[in-house]
């Protein structure tokens, strides 16, 4: 396993959500799973065997032991959000590069402390927003930037929901105020907000207002909410995120000349091929408006690797750049995380303060 050419990952915490990234790291030719740590050695060993990790993968019964292993280059941290500040800081001090599950923090102040520690210790920070790394994403961006086909962006609408089971609402960390206090906003809303920022070239809106009737559980955790973002020049974006509706991952964009849609923006329906739909210069009615056209066209994008592996590779490239040539950590990914976090917290503030408009 001591291959010097790959980025050696340690997995800090054996949560079920770590399984996907462990597989993604193993698939990537430029990275390897070097060690996994849990708070008990039995749990770490059970995780390693459940995920078919080779016997040379180290297992640790404490997070500290993993941080002290000098062979670990980078950490994937899938811990509950309330533990991110503590463990991301400890990791940065030990000079481990950090791929942090989203939402990266409970508030932007905490995230700033994490990012500063990463910069001071020369380590890369990236959050785990995997759809950003799918090859479909730059292709969609090219359409949004096409002045003849799409024109100027006017509206973005995004929905991400799934239906939690009774067990989910009783036990899951995502509904617990002491673990993931941002609830649906931090889990599924994060992706919607990121998509809105992405479409708007990361230009922050002027104001944020939550929609009426958000749903909060008895612990005060949001389980369903929506919000509208507005920009000075009239651009608008809305999203709705929920644990109470069937699985939906919609994203739609309206421009002055065209539109674009997809229904699986966070997790594509299939791993190796994904598509999006676009129309340009539509509006040709048939006789007596009995139909219209042209229909939207489907653009199919194939990918050799799952989007999570693409993310691991992008992260690994930045890590290698720092390791091999002493470069500085890249600032793009932390800055995008930060903007997403600011908007997430603005939506929370609007909800908690009685649906006020929050000016940024
Ligand atoms: C979000 O969407 C769901 C399903 O359409 C709807 O019931 C709910 O009222 C919406 N919530 C907000 C706060 O926009
Ligand atoms: C949500 O907003 C309220 C009011 O602004 C604040 O007290 C609370 O800490 C925020 N919660 C989170 C998880 O950011």
Coordinates of C-alpha atoms in Angstrom, one line a residue, residues 12-348:
X12 CA -12.3 9.5 9.8
X13 CA -15.6 7.9 11.1
X14 CA -17.3 4.8 9.7
X15 CA -20.7 6.2 9.0
X16 CA -22.9 4.5 6.4
X17 CA -22.4 7.5 4.1
X18 CA -18.7 6.8 4.1
X19 CA -19.3 3.7 2.0
X20 CA -19.8 5.6 -1.2
X21 CA -16.6 7.6 -0.9
X22 CA -14.5 4.5 0.2
X23 CA -15.6 2.8 -3.0
X24 CA -14.9 6.0 -5.0
X25 CA -11.4 6.3 -3.5
X26 CA -10.7 2.7 -4.2
X27 CA -11.8 3.0 -7.9
X28 CA -9.6 6.0 -8.5
X29 CA -6.2 5.2 -9.9
X30 CA -4.6 8.2 -8.1
X31 CA -5.8 7.4 -4.6
X32 CA -6.1 4.6 -2.1
X33 CA -7.9 3.9 1.1
X34 CA -4.9 3.6 3.5
X35 CA -6.7 3.5 6.9
X36 CA -10.1 3.7 8.5
X37 CA -10.8 4.9 12.0
X38 CA -13.8 4.6 14.3
X39 CA -14.3 5.2 18.0
X40 CA -14.0 1.5 18.5
X41 CA -11.6 -0.9 16.8
X42 CA -14.4 -3.5 16.3
X43 CA -16.4 -0.9 14.4
X44 CA -13.5 0.0 12.2
X45 CA -12.7 -3.7 11.5
X46 CA -16.4 -4.4 10.7
X47 CA -16.5 -1.4 8.3
X48 CA -13.3 -2.6 6.6
X49 CA -14.7 -6.0 6.0
X50 CA -18.2 -4.9 5.0
X51 CA -16.6 -2.7 2.4
X52 CA -14.2 -5.4 1.1
X53 CA -11.1 -3.4 2.0
X54 CA -7.9 -5.3 1.5
X55 CA -6.3 -6.7 4.6
X56 CA -3.4 -4.2 4.5
X57 CA -5.8 -1.3 5.1
X58 CA -5.1 -0.2 8.6
X59 CA -7.9 0.0 11.2
X60 CA -7.8 2.3 14.1
X61 CA -10.0 2.4 17.2
X62 CA -9.6 6.1 17.7
X63 CA -9.6 9.2 15.5
X64 CA -6.3 10.4 17.1
X65 CA -4.4 7.3 16.0
X66 CA -5.4 8.0 12.4
X67 CA -4.3 11.6 12.7
X68 CA -1.0 10.5 14.1
X69 CA -0.2 8.1 11.2
X70 CA 2.4 9.9 9.1
X71 CA 1.5 7.9 6.0
X72 CA -2.0 9.4 5.8
X73 CA -1.9 12.2 3.2
X74 CA -5.6 13.2 3.3
X75 CA -8.7 12.6 5.3
X76 CA -12.3 12.1 4.2
X77 CA -14.4 13.3 7.2
X78 CA -18.0 12.1 7.1
X79 CA -18.7 12.9 10.8
X80 CA -21.9 14.7 11.9
X81 CA -21.7 18.4 11.2
X82 CA -21.4 19.4 14.9
X83 CA -18.0 17.5 15.0
X84 CA -16.5 19.1 11.9
X85 CA -14.9 22.0 13.6
X86 CA -13.0 20.0 16.2
X87 CA -11.8 17.2 13.8
X88 CA -11.1 19.4 10.8
X89 CA -8.9 21.6 13.0
X90 CA -7.1 18.7 14.5
X91 CA -6.5 17.3 11.0
X92 CA -5.2 20.6 9.6
X93 CA -2.8 20.9 12.5
X94 CA -1.5 17.4 11.7
X95 CA -1.1 18.6 8.0
X96 CA -3.7 16.3 6.6
X97 CA -5.5 17.5 3.5
X98 CA -9.3 17.5 4.1
X99 CA -12.2 16.4 2.1
X100 CA -15.1 17.3 4.4
X101 CA -18.6 16.1 4.0
X102 CA -21.3 18.8 3.6
X103 CA -22.5 20.9 5.2
X104 CA -18.9 21.7 6.2
X105 CA -19.9 23.6 9.3
X106 CA -22.8 24.9 11.3
X107 CA -22.0 28.5 10.6
X108 CA -19.7 30.5 8.4
X109 CA -17.6 31.6 11.5
X110 CA -16.7 28.0 12.1
X111 CA -16.0 27.4 8.5
X112 CA -13.7 30.4 8.4
X113 CA -11.7 28.9 11.3
X114 CA -11.4 25.6 9.4
X115 CA -10.3 27.3 6.2
X116 CA -7.8 29.5 7.9
X117 CA -6.3 26.5 9.7
X118 CA -6.0 24.7 6.3
X119 CA -4.3 27.7 4.7
X120 CA -1.9 28.2 7.7
X121 CA -0.9 24.5 7.6
X122 CA -0.7 24.4 3.8
X123 CA -3.4 21.8 3.3
X124 CA -6.2 21.6 0.7
X125 CA -9.8 21.9 1.8
X126 CA -12.7 20.7 -0.3
X127 CA -16.3 19.9 0.6
X128 CA -18.0 16.8 -0.6
X129 CA -20.4 18.3 -3.2
X130 CA -19.9 15.5 -5.7
X131 CA -22.2 16.6 -8.6
X132 CA -19.9 19.5 -9.2
X133 CA -17.3 17.1 -10.5
X134 CA -19.5 15.2 -12.9
X135 CA -18.4 15.9 -16.6
X136 CA -22.1 16.8 -17.2
X137 CA -21.6 19.9 -15.0
X138 CA -19.2 21.8 -17.3
X139 CA -21.3 20.9 -20.3
X140 CA -24.4 22.4 -18.7
X141 CA -22.3 25.5 -17.9
X142 CA -21.3 25.8 -21.5
X143 CA -25.0 25.9 -22.5
X144 CA -25.8 28.5 -19.8
X145 CA -23.0 30.7 -21.1
X146 CA -24.0 30.5 -24.7
X147 CA -25.4 33.9 -25.6
X148 CA -27.3 32.7 -28.7
X149 CA -28.9 29.6 -27.2
X150 CA -29.5 30.5 -23.6
X151 CA -29.0 34.3 -23.4
X152 CA -29.0 36.0 -19.9
X153 CA -29.9 33.9 -16.9
X154 CA -33.2 35.0 -15.3
X155 CA -34.5 32.2 -13.1
X156 CA -33.1 29.1 -11.3
X157 CA -35.4 26.7 -9.5
X158 CA -34.2 23.7 -7.6
X159 CA -35.9 20.9 -5.6
X160 CA -34.3 18.2 -3.6
X161 CA -36.5 16.0 -1.5
X162 CA -36.8 12.5 -0.2
X163 CA -39.3 10.8 2.1
X164 CA -37.8 9.9 5.5
X165 CA -39.1 6.8 7.2
X166 CA -40.5 6.7 10.7
X167 CA -37.2 5.3 11.8
X168 CA -35.4 8.2 10.0
X169 CA -37.4 10.8 11.9
X170 CA -36.7 9.1 15.2
X171 CA -33.0 8.1 14.9
X172 CA -31.2 9.7 12.0
X173 CA -28.4 12.2 12.8
X174 CA -29.8 14.5 10.1
X175 CA -32.8 15.4 12.3
X176 CA -30.9 15.7 15.6
X177 CA -30.3 19.2 16.9
X178 CA -27.0 18.2 18.6
X179 CA -25.6 16.5 15.5
X180 CA -26.9 18.1 12.3
X181 CA -28.7 21.2 13.5
X182 CA -29.2 22.4 9.9
X183 CA -31.4 19.4 9.1
X184 CA -32.9 19.3 5.6
X185 CA -31.3 22.6 4.8
X186 CA -27.8 21.2 5.5
X187 CA -28.4 17.9 3.9
X188 CA -30.4 18.4 0.8
X189 CA -30.8 22.2 0.7
X190 CA -27.0 22.5 0.5
X191 CA -27.1 21.0 -3.0
X192 CA -29.9 23.3 -4.2
X193 CA -28.1 26.4 -2.9
X194 CA -24.9 25.3 -4.5
X195 CA -26.6 24.8 -7.8
X196 CA -28.1 28.3 -7.6
X197 CA -24.7 29.9 -6.9
X198 CA -23.0 27.8 -9.6
X199 CA -25.5 29.0 -12.2
X200 CA -25.0 32.6 -11.1
X201 CA -21.2 32.3 -11.4
X202 CA -21.0 32.5 -7.6
X203 CA -22.4 36.0 -7.5
X204 CA -24.1 36.4 -4.2
X205 CA -27.7 37.5 -4.2
X206 CA -28.7 40.7 -2.6
X207 CA -31.4 39.2 -0.4
X208 CA -32.8 35.9 0.9
X209 CA -36.2 35.2 2.2
X210 CA -37.6 31.8 3.3
X211 CA -41.0 30.6 2.1
X212 CA -44.0 30.4 4.4
X213 CA -44.7 27.3 6.5
X214 CA -41.3 25.7 6.9
X215 CA -41.5 22.4 8.8
X216 CA -39.4 22.0 12.0
X217 CA -39.3 19.0 14.3
X218 CA -39.7 19.2 18.1
X219 CA -35.9 19.8 18.4
X220 CA -36.2 22.8 16.1
X221 CA -34.5 21.1 13.2
X222 CA -35.8 22.1 9.7
X223 CA -37.2 19.1 7.9
X224 CA -38.8 21.0 5.0
X225 CA -38.3 24.5 3.8
X226 CA -37.9 26.7 0.8
X227 CA -36.5 30.2 0.0
X228 CA -36.2 32.8 -2.7
X229 CA -32.9 34.6 -3.6
X230 CA -33.0 37.9 -5.4
X231 CA -30.2 39.8 -7.3
X232 CA -30.1 43.5 -7.9
X233 CA -30.6 43.1 -11.7
X234 CA -33.8 41.1 -11.3
X235 CA -32.5 37.6 -11.4
X236 CA -34.4 35.3 -9.0
X237 CA -33.8 31.8 -7.7
X238 CA -36.0 29.6 -5.6
X239 CA -35.5 26.2 -4.0
X240 CA -37.4 23.7 -1.8
X241 CA -35.7 21.0 0.2
X242 CA -37.6 18.4 2.1
X243 CA -37.5 15.1 4.0
X244 CA -41.3 14.7 3.5
X245 CA -41.7 14.3 -0.3
X246 CA -40.8 11.6 -2.7
X247 CA -37.3 11.5 -4.1
X248 CA -36.9 14.5 -6.4
X249 CA -33.7 16.2 -7.6
X250 CA -34.8 18.9 -10.1
X251 CA -33.0 21.8 -11.4
X252 CA -34.3 24.2 -14.1
X253 CA -32.9 27.4 -15.6
X254 CA -34.6 30.0 -17.6
X255 CA -32.7 32.4 -19.8
X256 CA -33.7 35.2 -22.1
X257 CA -33.4 32.9 -25.1
X258 CA -33.4 29.3 -23.9
X259 CA -34.0 26.9 -21.0
X260 CA -32.3 23.9 -19.4
X261 CA -33.6 21.2 -17.1
X262 CA -32.6 18.0 -15.4
X263 CA -34.2 15.7 -12.9
X264 CA -31.3 14.0 -11.3
X265 CA -28.8 16.8 -10.7
X266 CA -27.3 15.5 -7.4
X267 CA -27.2 11.7 -8.1
X268 CA -27.6 10.8 -11.7
X269 CA -30.2 8.1 -12.5
X270 CA -27.3 6.0 -13.7
X271 CA -23.6 6.1 -12.8
X272 CA -21.9 6.1 -16.1
X273 CA -24.3 8.2 -18.2
X274 CA -26.3 11.3 -17.4
X275 CA -28.2 13.8 -19.4
X276 CA -29.8 17.2 -19.4
X277 CA -32.4 18.8 -21.6
X278 CA -32.2 22.2 -23.3
X279 CA -34.3 24.3 -25.6
X280 CA -33.5 27.4 -27.5
X281 CA -35.8 29.9 -29.2
X282 CA -38.9 27.9 -28.5
X283 CA -42.4 29.2 -28.8
X284 CA -43.6 28.2 -32.2
X285 CA -47.3 27.4 -31.7
X286 CA -49.0 25.0 -34.0
X287 CA -52.4 25.9 -35.5
X288 CA -54.9 27.0 -32.7
X289 CA -52.1 26.4 -30.1
X290 CA -52.7 22.7 -30.3
X291 CA -49.1 22.1 -29.6
X292 CA -45.8 23.9 -29.6
X293 CA -42.1 23.4 -30.3
X294 CA -39.4 22.8 -30.8
X295 CA -39.1 20.1 -28.1
X296 CA -36.2 20.2 -25.8
X297 CA -33.2 18.2 -26.8
X298 CA -31.4 15.7 -24.6
X299 CA -27.7 15.9 -24.2
X300 CA -26.1 12.7 -23.0
X301 CA -22.8 12.8 -21.2
X302 CA -20.9 9.6 -20.3
X303 CA -18.3 9.3 -17.6
X304 CA -15.7 6.6 -17.1
X305 CA -15.7 7.1 -13.4
X306 CA -18.5 7.8 -10.9
X307 CA -18.8 11.5 -10.0
X308 CA -17.4 10.8 -6.5
X309 CA -14.3 9.4 -8.0
X310 CA -14.0 12.5 -10.3
X311 CA -14.2 14.5 -7.1
X312 CA -11.5 12.5 -5.4
X313 CA -9.3 12.9 -8.4
X314 CA -9.8 16.6 -8.6
X315 CA -9.0 16.8 -4.9
X316 CA -6.0 14.5 -5.3
X317 CA -4.6 16.6 -8.1
X318 CA -4.6 19.7 -5.8
X319 CA -3.0 17.6 -3.0
X320 CA -0.3 16.3 -5.4
X321 CA 0.4 19.9 -6.6
X322 CA 1.1 20.9 -3.0
X323 CA 3.1 17.9 -2.1
X324 CA 5.2 17.8 -5.3
X325 CA 5.9 21.4 -5.9
X326 CA 5.3 23.1 -2.6
X327 CA 2.3 25.0 -4.0
X328 CA -0.3 26.7 -1.9
X329 CA -3.7 25.3 -1.4
X330 CA -6.2 26.2 -4.1
X331 CA -8.6 28.9 -2.9
X332 CA -11.5 28.2 -5.3
X333 CA -13.2 25.3 -3.5
X334 CA -13.0 26.9 -0.1
X335 CA -14.5 30.1 -1.4
X336 CA -17.4 28.3 -3.0
X337 CA -18.0 26.4 0.2
X338 CA -18.0 29.6 2.1
X339 CA -20.6 31.3 -0.1
X340 CA -22.9 28.3 0.1
X341 CA -22.6 28.3 3.8
X342 CA -23.4 32.0 4.1
X343 CA -26.6 31.4 2.0
X344 CA -27.5 28.3 4.0
X345 CA -27.2 30.3 7.2
X346 CA -29.2 33.2 5.8
X347 CA -32.1 30.9 5.0
X348 CA -31.9 29.5 8.5

